[in-house]
Structures are given as C-alpha cells and as structure tokens.
Amino acid sequence: MLNWIILFLFTVCKAKKAENDVVQEVIYSNSIRALSELREIENSYMEHLNNYVSLLQQKIKTLRIFINSLNQDYLDHKVDRYKYVSDPRSSFGLVRRAHQDWPKLIAYLRDQENMKVDIEEMNKLINRTPNANDMEEALMGMDRIEHFYDLKSSDMAQGHVAGQQLGSRMSASDCLALADYLYKRSEFKRAAEWYRLALSVLPKPKNNVAFKFYAPKREELEKMFVISRLQEGKFKKSIILVFIYNCLPSGSLDNLSDYLKELSQNPNNSLVHLRPRKPPTLIEQGCQGKFPPGPQLVCRYNSTTTPFMRIAPLKEEEISRDPLIWLYHNVIYDSEIAQLTNLTREEMILGTTTNYTTPDRVDRLFHIKVTDDDGGKLDKTLVNRMADISGLDVGNTTTLARINYGLGGYFQEHSDYMDIKLHPELTEEGDRLMTFLFYMTDIPVGGATIFPGAQLAIQPKKGSALFWYNLHNNGDPNPLTRHAVCPTIVGSRWVLVKSMLNYEQMFKKPCYK
C-alpha cells in the first residue's frame, strides 16, 4: 500500500462543490500567504477610494468656481434684499440663476455615474474582507505572541519584539481590540495595560467628522482601565457597577486613587500584578529560549545510508538520541522551494485539529495543500532525497503536505503516533513510524519546533529538514516525540511534512540502540 501522509493529527476542512454549493469559509489569519492576498485587496480598495476622492475633489472645485463667480455677499436683512432686487439687472440674474443654474447644480450633485464604478468595486472588495471568526483568529494570534514570549504590551505596541524593531506600530483601535478581547477572557491585568496603551496613542481628531473614524473614546478607555484593575483586584461586582455609573462614594475603595495614578503613568511601566502569576509551561519556556543547552552530539557528512550518498554525502547533525532526532542541512534548494510554495490561497485549504488532538474543541491551525504528486522531476528528486536521509522505502511519490502558518501561527503539543493499543484499527498497517519536517523558510523570530519532554527547541532554517522516529524499536510510542510549534512572530513559516507507517518499513528500518 502506498505511503500516506500524516498531517500532524489534524483534519482538513476541505471545500467541496456539493449539491447545495456550500462555500468554504475564508480565514486569512491562519496563513501568511492568505494575509498577503488580503493586503493586495486593501491596495485595490485604497486605489478605488483615492479615485473616488479625486472625483469628489473635482466636483468641489467646480462648485467652488461657480460660488466665487457670483461674487456677492450674503443678504441677511430684509432691507438689503429689497434693495438688491430693486435693480432690474440683479432681479433678472436672480430669476435666470434660479431657473437655469440651480437645477443644473442639483443635477450635477446627484450625478455620480462616473463614481459608481469605484463604489461598486469597493462594495465587492468589502465582501471579501475578514469575518468575525477571522478577527478572532487574529486576536488569538496576537495574544499568543505576547503570552508565550512574555512580552511587554508597550513593546508590542511600539514594534519592539524580541530585540528587533519592526516597521509598524499599533493604533489606538488596534490596542482597544486587544484590550476588549483580553477583558472578555478575564485577563484583566493585561487588558488594563492595553486600555492604557490605547489612551497613550489615541489621536486628537481635528474636526467632528473625524470622531466617526476613531472608535475609541477617551472617557470609555479610562473607565475600562479602572474597571479592569478593579476586576483584577477581585472587588465585588456591585462595587464595580457603582463605579461604571459614576456614583462611587469617596473613600469606598482605598486603591482607586492608585489605579487613577497608574492611568496617568508612562505606559512603558508595567502594572503591578494583583494576583499570583502562573509559572510558564514547558512549551512556553522552550519558546522563550529557557531550555538548558542540548547535548553536544555529532555533526558529520552521512555517506552510508544509500550508495548515492558515497558521491553526494549529506550534512547531518545529531540532535538527540532519545528520542532519535537528526537535522539535515541544505537538503532542499531555493528553486525547489519556489516551485513548492507557488500556491494561491484558493489552492490551499484550512487545516484544523481533530478530536484526538483537542477533544473539546476544533482549532484552526494553518493553510495546507496535500497532493499525491505525479512522479515528475521534482517529485522523484524529493523521493530519492528522503530515501537518502532515512534509508527507508519512501514509495514512488512524495505525498507531501505543504503548510503555511499565519499570524501568531501555533500548533499545540501533540504526537504524530496514535498508539496502536488505543486505536486497534491501525493493526493492519501499523502506527506512524517516523516524520520528515522540511523547513522552506527562515523564521527570524519565533516558530521553533519544541519537544517539551526532551527539552529541545529547533529553530527553522531554510533548506534544512528534521527527521525523527516516533516509535521505539519494539513499535511502542515514544512519548518524548510529542512536540509543538511556537507562535511565529516574524516571517512566513512554510514547511513540508511526511510520515510513514511502521509495518511498511519492517525490513528496512535499522534497530537503533
């Protein structure tokens, strides 16, 4: 039986043209490739908006010319108006303008035929914008970045992330959206910091019209900051409601004055924790680079796995002996990567967790394309390369999963094996023996592959490939191979994944000590 791909224990939400023509939900936030398409949509939107504004400005310019041509004062008093119409030339001009010019001007104002195209195109683009689920995914991604890497909210807002200065900064509306999200999740201390940051970057609108485009209101931000601090301090809900309605008796809360002082402080100063902080998990420690240094094992040129490697050995780095993990360098090339990642959003589908990985929920993970390749030149090259790396029977086609992570892209701890004792349906073919994980991009910050049980963290490096065995020699699962993916902070995480079954390799797999 042909080898089949293991997709990190997730199911695929694949859109099928069924009888009822159900359209797959578009989620941009789970793929950098899809987010780049959203940026392209915004470019088109702004192009039409600028064109619409230009046409409006031309119309205003025309109207201004007409108004200036009248060259007359506003006649407020009755006596002045009588005097004006007593002049036959003025009276005639008044009648003619009212009869001929004003109807033309009204028709000119109503005529938007030349602007309809831009409005229609903008409406079409609005229909392709992110929905509420997509917005939720984006908020979760930002939350993960801040939480997993223990970042200061002020640093995130200003673009100071993991020792790098990013090009953009967050607006008041961005900060408010994160604050509201954290407040709903009862992360009150973090919510308060984001409310204060929203206040610190809130622009002062130049006119009343501008208020419509700035969602945050200063008074509302100040109120939500104090409420968040009160919630963090475990005050009774009744007291908080009193504060909301501005009826708080003076002296009823000793700490209220302290919270108001915090509100006026520099947002770069972290707020005091009013509740004990939870210690970081093993995965969070790994993502923060706090694992102890790994064992200094062996780096070598592997020239023995297949006969071909005698003339073209591979750079092999032994990462761990329990579990068995190797990292191979320069095993997939730029031209191959360009071909493999040349995908549109429509060619990829949404990958989610299964009941096995997250029994109580379904998590969106990334965008993915899985193919039984056609045995072409690139396909045969990758098949031979995986055979050179592993010495196993890889099959005739690659059956690789091409995966692209999105904003704060993360995969929680999971195993690639399923444990045949718990899933007897695997008895015929065996459990998932090993995993290939090819890195097709460099990730400057974040995105590491974490093995928490072994306290190992491997940073993606373009062109390299991780190879590990999920099972012991006797076929039992090795729990140390359970792994996770740290949230991606900067970069686009593209990987290729392939797993193979145990029984297929019975006479090929070496028995490692």
Coordinates of C-alpha atoms in Angstrom, one line a residue:
M1 CA 0.0 0.0 0.0
L2 CA 1.3 3.5 -0.8
N3 CA 2.6 5.5 2.0
W4 CA 0.2 8.1 3.3
I5 CA 0.8 11.5 4.8
I6 CA 0.3 12.3 8.5
L7 CA -0.9 15.8 8.9
F8 CA 0.1 16.3 12.5
L9 CA -3.1 14.8 13.7
F10 CA -5.4 17.4 12.2
T11 CA -8.4 17.1 9.9
V12 CA -8.8 19.2 6.8
C13 CA -11.7 21.5 6.3
K14 CA -11.9 21.0 2.6
A15 CA -14.5 22.9 0.5
K16 CA -16.4 20.6 -1.8
K17 CA -18.7 21.6 -4.5
A18 CA -21.6 19.7 -3.0
E19 CA -25.2 19.7 -4.2
N20 CA -26.0 22.7 -2.0
D21 CA -22.9 24.6 -3.2
V22 CA -21.6 25.3 0.3
V23 CA -18.7 27.7 0.1
Q24 CA -15.7 27.2 2.3
E25 CA -15.2 29.9 4.9
V26 CA -12.3 32.1 4.1
I27 CA -9.9 32.7 7.0
Y28 CA -7.0 34.9 6.2
S29 CA -5.3 35.0 9.6
N30 CA -4.1 31.3 9.5
S31 CA -1.7 31.8 6.6
I32 CA 0.8 34.5 5.8
R33 CA 0.2 33.6 2.1
A34 CA -3.5 34.4 2.6
L35 CA -2.7 37.6 4.6
S36 CA -0.6 38.8 1.7
E37 CA -3.7 38.4 -0.5
L38 CA -5.7 40.5 2.0
R39 CA -3.1 43.2 1.7
E40 CA -3.5 43.1 -2.1
I41 CA -7.3 43.5 -1.6
E42 CA -6.6 46.5 0.6
N43 CA -4.4 48.0 -2.1
S44 CA -7.2 47.7 -4.6
Y45 CA -9.7 49.2 -2.1
M46 CA -7.4 52.2 -1.5
E47 CA -6.9 52.7 -5.2
H48 CA -10.7 52.9 -5.8
L49 CA -11.1 55.1 -2.7
N50 CA -8.4 57.5 -3.9
N51 CA -10.0 57.7 -7.3
Y52 CA -13.4 58.3 -5.7
V53 CA -11.9 61.1 -3.5
S54 CA -10.3 62.7 -6.6
L55 CA -13.6 62.8 -8.4
L56 CA -15.2 64.4 -5.3
Q57 CA -12.5 67.0 -5.2
Q58 CA -13.0 67.8 -8.9
K59 CA -16.7 68.2 -8.1
I60 CA -16.0 70.5 -5.2
K61 CA -13.6 72.5 -7.3
T62 CA -16.3 73.1 -9.9
L63 CA -18.8 74.1 -7.3
R64 CA -16.3 76.5 -5.7
I65 CA -15.7 78.2 -9.1
F66 CA -19.4 78.7 -9.5
I67 CA -19.8 80.1 -6.0
N68 CA -16.9 82.5 -6.5
S69 CA -18.4 83.7 -9.8
L70 CA -21.5 85.0 -8.0
N71 CA -19.2 87.4 -6.2
Q72 CA -21.9 88.7 -3.8
D73 CA -22.5 89.0 -0.1
Y74 CA -25.0 87.0 1.9
L75 CA -28.0 89.3 2.3
D76 CA -29.3 88.7 5.8
H77 CA -31.5 91.7 6.3
K78 CA -34.8 92.2 4.5
V79 CA -33.9 95.8 3.6
D80 CA -30.8 94.6 1.8
R81 CA -32.7 92.0 -0.1
Y82 CA -35.3 94.6 -1.2
K83 CA -32.5 96.9 -2.4
Y84 CA -30.9 94.1 -4.3
V85 CA -34.0 93.0 -6.3
S86 CA -34.9 96.7 -7.0
D87 CA -32.1 96.6 -9.6
P88 CA -33.6 95.0 -12.7
R89 CA -30.2 93.5 -13.7
S90 CA -30.0 91.8 -10.3
S91 CA -33.6 90.7 -10.4
F92 CA -33.1 89.2 -13.9
G93 CA -29.9 87.5 -12.9
L94 CA -31.6 86.1 -9.8
V95 CA -34.6 84.6 -11.9
R96 CA -32.2 83.2 -14.5
R97 CA -29.9 81.6 -11.9
A98 CA -32.9 80.1 -10.1
H99 CA -34.4 78.8 -13.3
Q100 CA -31.3 77.6 -15.1
D101 CA -28.2 77.3 -12.9
W102 CA -29.6 75.8 -9.7
P103 CA -31.4 72.9 -11.3
K104 CA -28.2 72.1 -13.2
L105 CA -26.2 72.2 -10.0
I106 CA -28.6 69.9 -8.3
A107 CA -28.4 67.5 -11.2
Y108 CA -24.6 67.8 -11.1
L109 CA -24.6 67.0 -7.4
R110 CA -26.8 64.0 -7.9
D111 CA -24.9 62.7 -10.9
Q112 CA -22.5 60.1 -9.6
E113 CA -22.3 58.0 -12.7
N114 CA -18.6 58.5 -13.0
M115 CA -18.2 57.5 -9.4
K116 CA -20.5 54.4 -9.4
V117 CA -17.7 52.1 -10.7
D118 CA -15.5 52.9 -7.7
I119 CA -18.3 52.5 -5.2
E120 CA -19.4 49.2 -6.8
E121 CA -15.8 47.9 -6.8
M122 CA -15.3 48.9 -3.2
N123 CA -18.5 47.1 -2.2
K124 CA -17.2 43.9 -4.0
L125 CA -13.9 44.2 -2.0
I126 CA -15.8 44.6 1.3
N127 CA -17.5 41.3 0.6
R128 CA -14.0 39.7 0.6
T129 CA -12.9 41.2 3.9
P130 CA -12.3 39.1 7.1
N131 CA -15.3 37.9 9.0
A132 CA -15.8 37.7 12.8
N133 CA -14.1 34.3 13.0
D134 CA -11.1 35.7 11.1
M135 CA -10.9 38.6 13.5
E136 CA -11.0 36.2 16.5
E137 CA -8.1 34.2 15.0
A138 CA -6.1 37.4 14.6
L139 CA -6.7 38.4 18.2
M140 CA -5.7 34.9 19.3
G141 CA -2.5 35.1 17.3
M142 CA -1.5 38.5 19.0
D143 CA -2.5 37.1 22.4
R144 CA -0.2 34.1 21.9
I145 CA 2.7 36.2 20.8
E146 CA 2.5 38.3 23.9
H147 CA 1.8 35.5 26.3
F148 CA 4.1 32.8 25.0
Y149 CA 7.1 35.1 24.8
D150 CA 6.3 37.0 28.0
L151 CA 6.5 40.3 26.1
K152 CA 5.6 43.7 27.4
S153 CA 2.4 45.1 25.9
S154 CA 4.1 48.5 25.4
D155 CA 6.9 46.9 23.4
M156 CA 4.5 45.0 21.2
A157 CA 2.5 48.2 20.5
Q158 CA 5.7 50.1 19.6
G159 CA 7.1 47.3 17.5
H160 CA 9.9 46.3 19.9
V161 CA 9.7 42.5 19.6
A162 CA 12.4 40.0 20.7
G163 CA 15.3 42.5 20.3
Q164 CA 14.0 43.7 16.9
Q165 CA 12.4 47.0 15.9
L166 CA 9.5 46.2 13.5
G167 CA 8.4 48.8 10.9
S168 CA 4.8 49.4 12.1
R169 CA 3.2 50.4 15.3
M170 CA -0.2 49.7 16.6
S171 CA -3.0 52.2 16.5
A172 CA -5.4 53.1 19.3
S173 CA -8.1 51.0 17.6
D174 CA -5.7 48.0 17.4
C175 CA -4.9 48.3 21.2
L176 CA -8.6 48.6 22.1
A177 CA -9.5 45.5 20.1
L178 CA -6.8 43.5 22.0
A179 CA -7.9 45.0 25.4
D180 CA -11.5 44.1 24.8
Y181 CA -10.5 40.6 23.8
L182 CA -8.4 40.1 26.9
Y183 CA -11.1 41.6 29.1
K184 CA -13.6 39.0 27.8
R185 CA -11.1 36.3 28.6
S186 CA -10.8 37.6 32.2
E187 CA -7.1 38.6 31.6
F188 CA -7.8 41.8 33.5
K189 CA -4.2 43.0 34.2
R190 CA -3.2 42.6 30.5
A191 CA -6.5 44.2 29.4
A192 CA -5.8 47.2 31.6
E193 CA -2.3 47.6 30.0
W194 CA -3.8 47.6 26.5
Y195 CA -6.6 50.1 27.5
R196 CA -3.8 52.4 28.8
L197 CA -1.8 51.9 25.7
A198 CA -4.9 52.8 23.6
L199 CA -5.2 56.0 25.5
S200 CA -1.5 56.9 25.1
V201 CA -1.7 56.6 21.2
L202 CA -5.2 58.0 20.8
P203 CA -5.0 60.8 18.3
K204 CA -6.9 64.1 18.8
P205 CA -9.4 64.4 15.9
K206 CA -9.1 67.7 14.0
N207 CA -12.9 68.0 13.5
N208 CA -16.2 66.4 14.5
V209 CA -16.3 64.3 11.4
A210 CA -13.1 62.6 12.4
F211 CA -14.6 61.3 15.6
K212 CA -16.7 58.9 13.4
F213 CA -13.5 57.2 12.3
Y214 CA -11.8 56.9 15.7
A215 CA -13.7 54.2 17.6
P216 CA -12.0 54.6 21.0
K217 CA -13.5 57.3 23.2
R218 CA -11.1 58.7 25.8
E219 CA -13.7 58.5 28.7
E220 CA -14.6 54.9 27.8
L221 CA -11.0 53.8 27.7
E222 CA -10.3 55.4 31.1
K223 CA -13.4 53.7 32.6
M224 CA -12.5 50.3 31.2
F225 CA -8.9 50.7 32.5
V226 CA -10.1 51.2 36.1
I227 CA -12.8 48.5 35.8
S228 CA -10.1 46.1 34.7
R229 CA -8.0 46.9 37.7
L230 CA -10.9 46.5 40.0
Q231 CA -11.7 43.2 38.5
E232 CA -8.1 42.1 38.8
G233 CA -8.2 43.1 42.5
K234 CA -11.3 40.8 43.0
F235 CA -13.6 43.6 44.0
K236 CA -17.3 42.8 44.2
K237 CA -19.3 43.2 41.1
S238 CA -21.7 45.6 42.8
I239 CA -18.9 48.0 43.6
I240 CA -17.7 47.9 40.0
L241 CA -21.2 48.6 38.8
V242 CA -21.4 51.6 41.1
F243 CA -18.2 52.9 39.5
I244 CA -19.5 52.3 36.0
Y245 CA -22.4 54.7 36.7
N246 CA -20.1 57.3 38.2
C247 CA -21.7 57.0 41.7
L248 CA -18.7 55.7 43.6
P249 CA -18.7 57.1 47.2
S250 CA -15.4 58.8 48.1
G251 CA -13.1 56.6 50.2
S252 CA -15.0 53.4 49.5
L253 CA -12.0 52.0 47.6
D254 CA -8.6 52.7 49.0
N255 CA -6.8 51.5 45.9
L256 CA -8.9 53.6 43.4
S257 CA -6.6 56.6 43.7
D258 CA -3.6 54.3 42.9
Y259 CA -5.3 53.0 39.8
L260 CA -6.0 56.5 38.6
K261 CA -2.3 57.3 39.2
E262 CA -1.4 54.2 37.1
L263 CA -3.6 55.6 34.3
S264 CA -1.5 58.7 34.0
Q265 CA 1.8 56.9 34.2
N266 CA 4.1 56.1 31.3
P267 CA 2.6 53.0 29.6
N268 CA 6.1 51.6 29.3
N269 CA 5.8 50.9 33.1
S270 CA 4.2 47.6 33.7
L271 CA 1.3 47.4 36.0
V272 CA 1.6 45.7 39.4
H273 CA 0.2 42.1 39.4
L274 CA -2.7 41.9 41.9
R275 CA -2.9 38.1 41.5
P276 CA -0.2 35.5 41.6
R277 CA 1.3 34.8 38.2
K278 CA 1.1 31.3 36.8
P279 CA 4.6 29.8 36.1
P280 CA 5.4 29.3 32.4
T281 CA 4.7 25.9 30.9
L282 CA 7.5 23.7 29.5
I283 CA 6.4 24.8 26.0
E284 CA 6.5 28.5 26.9
Q285 CA 9.9 28.0 28.5
G286 CA 11.1 26.4 25.2
C287 CA 9.7 29.2 23.1
Q288 CA 11.4 31.8 25.4
G289 CA 14.7 30.0 24.9
K290 CA 14.9 28.8 28.5
F291 CA 15.6 25.2 27.9
P292 CA 19.1 24.1 29.1
P293 CA 21.7 23.7 26.3
G294 CA 21.2 20.5 24.4
P295 CA 23.7 17.7 24.3
Q296 CA 26.8 18.3 22.1
L297 CA 26.5 15.3 19.9
V298 CA 27.8 14.7 16.4
C299 CA 27.9 16.7 13.2
R300 CA 29.1 14.7 10.1
Y301 CA 28.7 14.0 6.5
N302 CA 26.5 11.0 6.1
S303 CA 27.7 8.9 3.2
T304 CA 26.5 5.4 4.2
T305 CA 22.7 5.4 4.1
T306 CA 22.4 4.8 0.3
P307 CA 25.0 4.1 -2.4
F308 CA 24.3 7.5 -4.0
M309 CA 25.5 9.3 -0.8
R310 CA 29.0 8.0 -1.3
I311 CA 29.4 10.6 -4.0
A312 CA 27.0 13.2 -2.5
P313 CA 27.0 12.9 1.3
L314 CA 24.5 14.9 3.3
K315 CA 25.3 17.3 6.2
E316 CA 23.9 15.5 9.2
E317 CA 23.5 16.9 12.8
E318 CA 22.6 14.6 15.5
I319 CA 20.1 16.5 17.7
S320 CA 19.1 13.8 20.2
R321 CA 19.4 10.1 20.9
D322 CA 16.3 9.8 23.0
P323 CA 14.2 10.5 21.1
L324 CA 16.1 9.8 17.9
I325 CA 16.2 13.2 16.0
W326 CA 18.5 14.4 13.2
L327 CA 18.7 17.7 11.4
Y328 CA 19.9 17.6 7.8
H329 CA 21.3 20.8 6.3
N330 CA 20.9 22.1 2.7
V331 CA 18.6 19.3 1.6
I332 CA 16.0 21.3 -0.3
Y333 CA 17.0 24.1 -2.6
D334 CA 15.7 27.6 -3.5
S335 CA 14.4 26.6 -6.9
E336 CA 12.5 23.7 -5.4
I337 CA 11.1 25.8 -2.6
A338 CA 9.9 28.4 -5.1
Q339 CA 8.1 25.7 -7.0
L340 CA 6.6 24.1 -3.9
T341 CA 5.4 27.4 -2.4
N342 CA 4.0 28.9 -5.6
L343 CA 0.4 28.4 -4.4
T344 CA -2.6 30.7 -4.3
R345 CA -5.0 30.9 -1.3
E346 CA -7.6 29.1 -3.4
E347 CA -5.3 26.1 -3.9
M348 CA -4.9 25.7 -0.2
I349 CA -7.4 24.6 2.4
L350 CA -7.8 25.1 6.2
G351 CA -6.1 22.6 8.5
T352 CA -7.7 22.1 11.9
T353 CA -7.2 19.8 14.9
T354 CA -9.1 16.6 15.4
N355 CA -10.9 15.2 18.4
Y356 CA -7.7 13.2 19.1
T357 CA -5.6 16.4 19.5
T358 CA -8.2 18.7 21.1
P359 CA -11.2 16.6 22.2
D360 CA -13.2 19.6 23.5
R361 CA -12.8 21.9 20.5
V362 CA -11.6 22.4 17.0
D363 CA -8.7 24.8 16.5
R364 CA -7.8 26.3 13.2
L365 CA -4.1 25.9 12.6
F366 CA -2.8 26.8 9.1
H367 CA -3.4 26.6 5.4
I368 CA -2.3 23.4 3.7
K369 CA -2.1 21.6 0.4
V370 CA -1.8 17.8 0.2
T371 CA -1.1 16.1 -3.1
D372 CA -0.2 12.7 -4.4
D373 CA 2.4 14.1 -6.7
D374 CA 2.7 13.0 -10.3
G375 CA 6.1 11.4 -10.3
G376 CA 7.6 14.4 -12.2
K377 CA 11.2 15.5 -11.9
L378 CA 10.8 17.4 -8.6
D379 CA 8.7 14.6 -7.1
K380 CA 11.3 12.0 -7.9
T381 CA 14.1 14.2 -6.6
L382 CA 12.3 14.6 -3.2
V383 CA 11.5 10.9 -3.0
N384 CA 15.2 10.0 -3.6
R385 CA 16.3 12.6 -1.1
M386 CA 14.1 11.3 1.7
A387 CA 15.3 7.8 0.9
D388 CA 18.9 9.1 1.2
I389 CA 18.1 10.7 4.6
S390 CA 16.2 7.8 6.1
G391 CA 17.3 4.7 4.3
L392 CA 13.6 3.7 4.2
D393 CA 11.2 2.8 1.5
V394 CA 9.7 6.2 0.7
G395 CA 7.5 5.0 -2.2
N396 CA 7.1 6.2 -5.7
T397 CA 5.6 9.6 -5.0
T398 CA 6.1 12.1 -2.2
T399 CA 2.6 12.7 -0.9
L400 CA 3.8 15.8 1.0
A401 CA 1.8 18.3 2.9
R402 CA 2.7 21.9 2.1
I403 CA 1.8 24.0 5.2
N404 CA 1.9 27.8 5.7
Y405 CA 1.3 29.2 9.2
G406 CA -0.3 32.6 9.8
L407 CA -0.4 35.4 12.4
G408 CA 1.0 34.1 15.6
G409 CA 0.7 30.6 14.0
Y410 CA 0.9 27.9 16.6
F411 CA 0.4 24.1 16.9
Q412 CA -0.2 22.9 20.4
E413 CA 1.6 19.9 21.9
H414 CA 0.7 16.6 20.1
S415 CA 2.1 13.3 18.9
D416 CA 2.5 12.0 15.4
Y417 CA 1.9 8.5 16.6
M418 CA -1.6 7.4 17.6
D419 CA -0.8 4.4 19.8
I420 CA -1.9 1.1 18.3
K421 CA -3.1 -0.1 21.7
L422 CA -5.7 2.7 21.8
H423 CA -6.5 2.5 18.1
P424 CA -6.8 -1.2 17.1
E425 CA -7.9 -0.1 13.6
L426 CA -4.2 0.5 12.9
T427 CA -3.3 -3.1 13.4
E428 CA -3.2 -3.9 9.7
E429 CA -0.7 -1.2 8.7
G430 CA 0.9 -0.2 11.9
D431 CA 1.4 3.2 13.7
R432 CA 3.2 6.2 12.4
L433 CA 6.9 5.3 12.5
M434 CA 8.7 8.5 11.6
T435 CA 8.3 12.1 10.5
F436 CA 10.1 14.3 7.9
L437 CA 9.8 18.0 8.5
F438 CA 11.3 20.2 5.8
Y439 CA 11.8 23.9 6.6
M440 CA 11.3 26.0 3.4
T441 CA 11.8 29.4 5.1
D442 CA 13.9 31.1 7.7
I443 CA 12.0 32.4 10.7
P444 CA 13.8 35.4 12.2
V445 CA 11.8 35.3 15.4
G446 CA 9.6 32.6 16.8
G447 CA 8.2 29.5 15.0
A448 CA 10.5 26.9 16.7
T449 CA 9.7 23.2 16.8
I450 CA 9.6 22.2 20.5
F451 CA 10.0 18.8 22.1
P452 CA 9.0 19.7 25.7
G453 CA 9.6 16.2 27.1
A454 CA 13.2 16.2 25.8
Q455 CA 13.6 19.9 26.4
L456 CA 14.6 20.5 22.8
A457 CA 13.9 23.6 20.6
I458 CA 14.8 23.6 16.9
Q459 CA 14.7 26.9 15.0
P460 CA 13.6 26.7 11.4
K461 CA 16.4 27.2 8.9
K462 CA 15.6 27.4 5.2
G463 CA 16.7 24.3 3.3
S464 CA 17.0 22.0 6.4
A465 CA 15.0 19.0 7.4
L466 CA 14.2 17.4 10.7
F467 CA 13.9 13.6 10.8
W468 CA 12.8 11.6 13.8
Y469 CA 11.4 8.3 14.9
N470 CA 8.1 8.3 16.7
L471 CA 8.3 4.7 17.9
H472 CA 10.8 2.6 19.8
N473 CA 12.4 -0.4 18.2
N474 CA 9.6 -2.7 19.5
G475 CA 6.9 -0.4 18.0
D476 CA 5.8 1.2 21.2
P477 CA 5.2 5.0 21.1
N478 CA 8.0 7.2 22.4
P479 CA 6.2 10.0 24.4
L480 CA 9.3 12.2 24.2
T481 CA 8.5 12.7 20.5
R482 CA 5.4 14.8 21.5
H483 CA 6.1 18.2 20.0
A484 CA 4.6 21.7 19.4
V485 CA 5.2 24.7 17.2
C486 CA 5.9 28.1 18.9
P487 CA 3.9 31.1 17.7
T488 CA 5.5 32.7 14.7
I489 CA 6.4 36.4 15.4
V490 CA 8.2 37.5 12.3
G491 CA 8.3 35.7 9.0
S492 CA 6.3 33.2 7.0
R493 CA 6.6 29.6 8.2
W494 CA 6.5 27.2 5.3
V495 CA 7.1 23.5 6.0
L496 CA 6.8 20.2 4.2
V497 CA 5.6 17.2 6.2
K498 CA 5.6 13.4 5.5
S499 CA 5.1 10.4 7.8
M500 CA 5.3 6.7 7.1
L501 CA 3.8 3.6 8.7
N502 CA 5.6 1.1 10.8
Y503 CA 4.8 -2.2 9.1
E504 CA 5.8 -1.0 5.7
Q505 CA 9.4 -0.5 6.9
M506 CA 9.7 -3.7 8.8
F507 CA 12.7 -4.9 6.8
K508 CA 14.1 -1.5 6.1
K509 CA 14.3 0.3 9.5
P510 CA 17.5 -0.2 11.4
C511 CA 17.3 -1.1 15.1
Y512 CA 19.0 1.8 16.9
K513 CA 20.4 1.4 20.4

